[in-house]
């Protein structure tokens, strides 16, 4: 049961994910969360470092789609200036948005990785739908109301995963 919450990989930030290594492992597309994965939940724009990461992804011929549970205004304002396709109000961990992103990228599930900062939305949704998953440490230490509730549940899940010896990393 807990296996469904176990990410394939756990890293400190999006910048600890090498697009080159992803491509070498057969990944052609990235589905990424927005808030607290790419930037703080209350930061309206991409940082210069993130723009460089996006450029590297695109220069390698990889595709990227932002899949967020946030509203259209937030996701569109962030994504459009960088010509990054997006899906808003995704209802993660439900699978519809993940499957739409893969279809829109014209890729197979096996060629796509899901990156996010939450076990209950990104990792669970990615795992349930057959994707590789990477969990990142949240960019900000603060969250919106519903995310704070999720974080409390996630802490319990993480404790169970550690107790059962299913995770080897330190937070």
Coordinates of C-alpha atoms in Angstrom, one line a residue:
X1 CA 0.0 0.0 0.0
X2 CA 2.7 2.5 0.9
X3 CA 4.6 1.7 -2.3
X4 CA 2.2 3.9 -4.2
X5 CA 3.6 7.0 -2.3
X6 CA 7.3 6.1 -2.9
X7 CA 9.0 8.3 -5.5
X8 CA 11.5 6.8 -7.9
X9 CA 14.0 9.5 -6.8
X10 CA 14.2 12.3 -4.2
X11 CA 16.2 15.4 -4.7
X12 CA 16.8 18.8 -3.0
X13 CA 15.5 20.9 -5.9
X14 CA 14.7 20.9 -9.6
X15 CA 18.3 22.1 -10.1
X16 CA 19.5 18.7 -8.8
X17 CA 17.8 17.1 -11.8
X18 CA 20.0 16.9 -14.9
X19 CA 18.0 17.2 -18.1
X20 CA 20.9 15.6 -19.9
X21 CA 20.9 12.6 -17.6
X22 CA 17.1 12.3 -18.0
X23 CA 17.5 12.3 -21.8
X24 CA 20.3 9.7 -21.6
X25 CA 17.9 7.4 -19.6
X26 CA 15.3 7.6 -22.3
X27 CA 13.1 10.5 -20.9
X28 CA 11.8 12.8 -23.6
X29 CA 9.2 14.7 -21.6
X30 CA 8.7 16.3 -18.2
X31 CA 5.5 16.9 -16.4
X32 CA 6.2 19.2 -13.6
X33 CA 4.2 20.8 -10.8
X34 CA 4.5 24.6 -10.4
X35 CA 4.1 25.9 -6.9
X36 CA 6.9 25.0 -4.5
X37 CA 8.4 22.7 -7.2
X38 CA 9.6 25.3 -9.7
X39 CA 9.2 28.5 -7.6
X40 CA 7.7 29.5 -4.3
X41 CA 3.9 29.3 -4.4
X42 CA 3.6 33.1 -4.1
X43 CA 6.4 34.0 -6.7
X44 CA 4.8 35.1 -9.9
X45 CA 7.7 34.7 -12.3
X46 CA 10.5 32.2 -13.0
X47 CA 13.9 32.9 -11.6
X48 CA 17.0 33.3 -13.9
X49 CA 18.3 29.9 -12.7
X50 CA 15.0 28.3 -13.6
X51 CA 15.0 29.9 -17.0
X52 CA 18.4 28.4 -17.6
X53 CA 17.0 25.0 -16.6
X54 CA 14.1 25.4 -19.0
X55 CA 16.5 26.4 -21.8
X56 CA 18.6 23.2 -21.2
X57 CA 15.5 21.1 -21.3
X58 CA 14.4 22.7 -24.6
X59 CA 17.9 22.7 -26.1
X60 CA 18.0 18.9 -25.6
X61 CA 14.8 18.6 -27.6
X62 CA 12.8 17.5 -24.6
X63 CA 9.2 18.6 -24.0
X64 CA 7.9 20.0 -20.7
X65 CA 4.3 20.6 -19.5
X66 CA 3.3 22.3 -16.2
X67 CA 0.5 20.4 -14.5
X68 CA -0.9 22.3 -11.5
X69 CA -3.9 22.2 -9.3
X70 CA -3.8 26.0 -9.1
X71 CA -6.2 28.3 -11.1
X72 CA -5.8 29.3 -14.7
X73 CA -4.7 32.9 -13.9
X74 CA -1.8 31.7 -11.8
X75 CA -0.6 29.0 -14.1
X76 CA -1.1 30.9 -17.3
X77 CA 0.7 34.0 -16.1
X78 CA 3.7 31.9 -15.1
X79 CA 3.8 29.5 -18.2
X80 CA 2.9 31.7 -21.2
X81 CA 5.9 34.1 -21.1
X82 CA 8.2 31.0 -21.5
X83 CA 6.0 29.2 -24.1
X84 CA 5.5 26.3 -21.8
X85 CA 2.3 24.3 -22.2
X86 CA 0.2 24.0 -19.0
X87 CA -2.8 22.3 -17.5
X88 CA -4.5 24.1 -14.6
X89 CA -7.0 22.8 -12.1
X90 CA -5.5 19.4 -12.8
X91 CA -7.2 17.7 -9.9
X92 CA -4.0 15.7 -9.0
X93 CA -3.7 12.9 -8.1
X94 CA -6.4 12.0 -10.5
X95 CA -4.9 10.8 -13.8
X96 CA -6.8 12.8 -16.5
X97 CA -4.4 15.8 -16.5
X98 CA -1.3 13.5 -16.5
X99 CA -2.7 11.6 -19.5
X100 CA -3.7 14.7 -21.3
X101 CA -0.1 16.1 -20.9
X102 CA 1.4 13.0 -22.3
X103 CA -1.0 12.9 -25.2
X104 CA -0.3 16.6 -26.0
X105 CA 3.4 16.0 -25.9
X106 CA 2.9 13.1 -28.3
X107 CA 4.9 10.8 -26.0
X108 CA 4.5 7.4 -24.2
X109 CA 4.2 7.2 -20.4
X110 CA 7.6 5.4 -20.3
X111 CA 9.2 8.5 -21.9
X112 CA 7.9 11.0 -19.3
X113 CA 8.9 11.8 -15.7
X114 CA 6.6 13.5 -13.2
X115 CA 8.4 16.0 -10.9
X116 CA 6.7 17.6 -7.9
X117 CA 7.0 18.5 -4.2
X118 CA 4.0 16.6 -2.8
X119 CA 3.5 12.9 -2.2
X120 CA -0.3 13.2 -2.1
X121 CA -0.6 14.9 -5.5
X122 CA 2.4 14.6 -7.7
X123 CA 4.0 11.3 -6.6
X124 CA 0.7 9.5 -6.0
X125 CA -0.7 10.7 -9.3
X126 CA 2.4 9.9 -11.2
X127 CA 2.8 6.4 -9.7
X128 CA -0.9 5.5 -10.0
X129 CA -0.7 6.3 -13.7
X130 CA 2.5 4.5 -14.5
X131 CA 5.0 7.3 -14.7
X132 CA 8.5 7.6 -13.2
X133 CA 8.4 10.1 -10.4
X134 CA 10.9 12.5 -8.7
X135 CA 10.0 14.2 -5.4
X136 CA 11.7 17.6 -4.7
X137 CA 12.0 19.4 -1.5
X138 CA 9.5 22.3 -1.5
X139 CA 11.1 25.6 -2.6
X140 CA 9.3 27.5 0.2
X141 CA 8.7 26.6 3.8
X142 CA 5.2 28.1 3.7
X143 CA 2.2 26.7 1.9
X144 CA -1.4 27.6 1.0
X145 CA -4.1 26.3 3.3
X146 CA -4.9 22.9 1.6
X147 CA -1.2 22.2 1.0
X148 CA -0.6 22.6 4.8
X149 CA -3.1 19.8 5.4
X150 CA -1.5 17.6 2.8
X151 CA 1.9 18.2 4.4
X152 CA 0.7 16.9 7.8
X153 CA -0.6 13.7 6.1
X154 CA 2.7 13.4 4.1
X155 CA 4.8 13.6 7.2
X156 CA 3.0 10.6 8.6
X157 CA 3.4 8.7 5.3
X158 CA 7.2 9.6 5.3
X159 CA 7.5 8.4 8.9
X160 CA 5.9 5.0 7.9
X161 CA 8.1 4.7 4.8
X162 CA 11.2 5.3 7.0
X163 CA 10.1 3.0 9.7
X164 CA 9.6 0.2 7.1
X165 CA 13.0 0.9 5.6
X166 CA 11.5 1.9 2.2
X167 CA 13.4 5.2 2.0
X168 CA 17.1 5.8 2.4
X169 CA 17.3 9.6 2.1
X170 CA 17.4 12.2 4.8
X171 CA 15.1 15.2 4.8

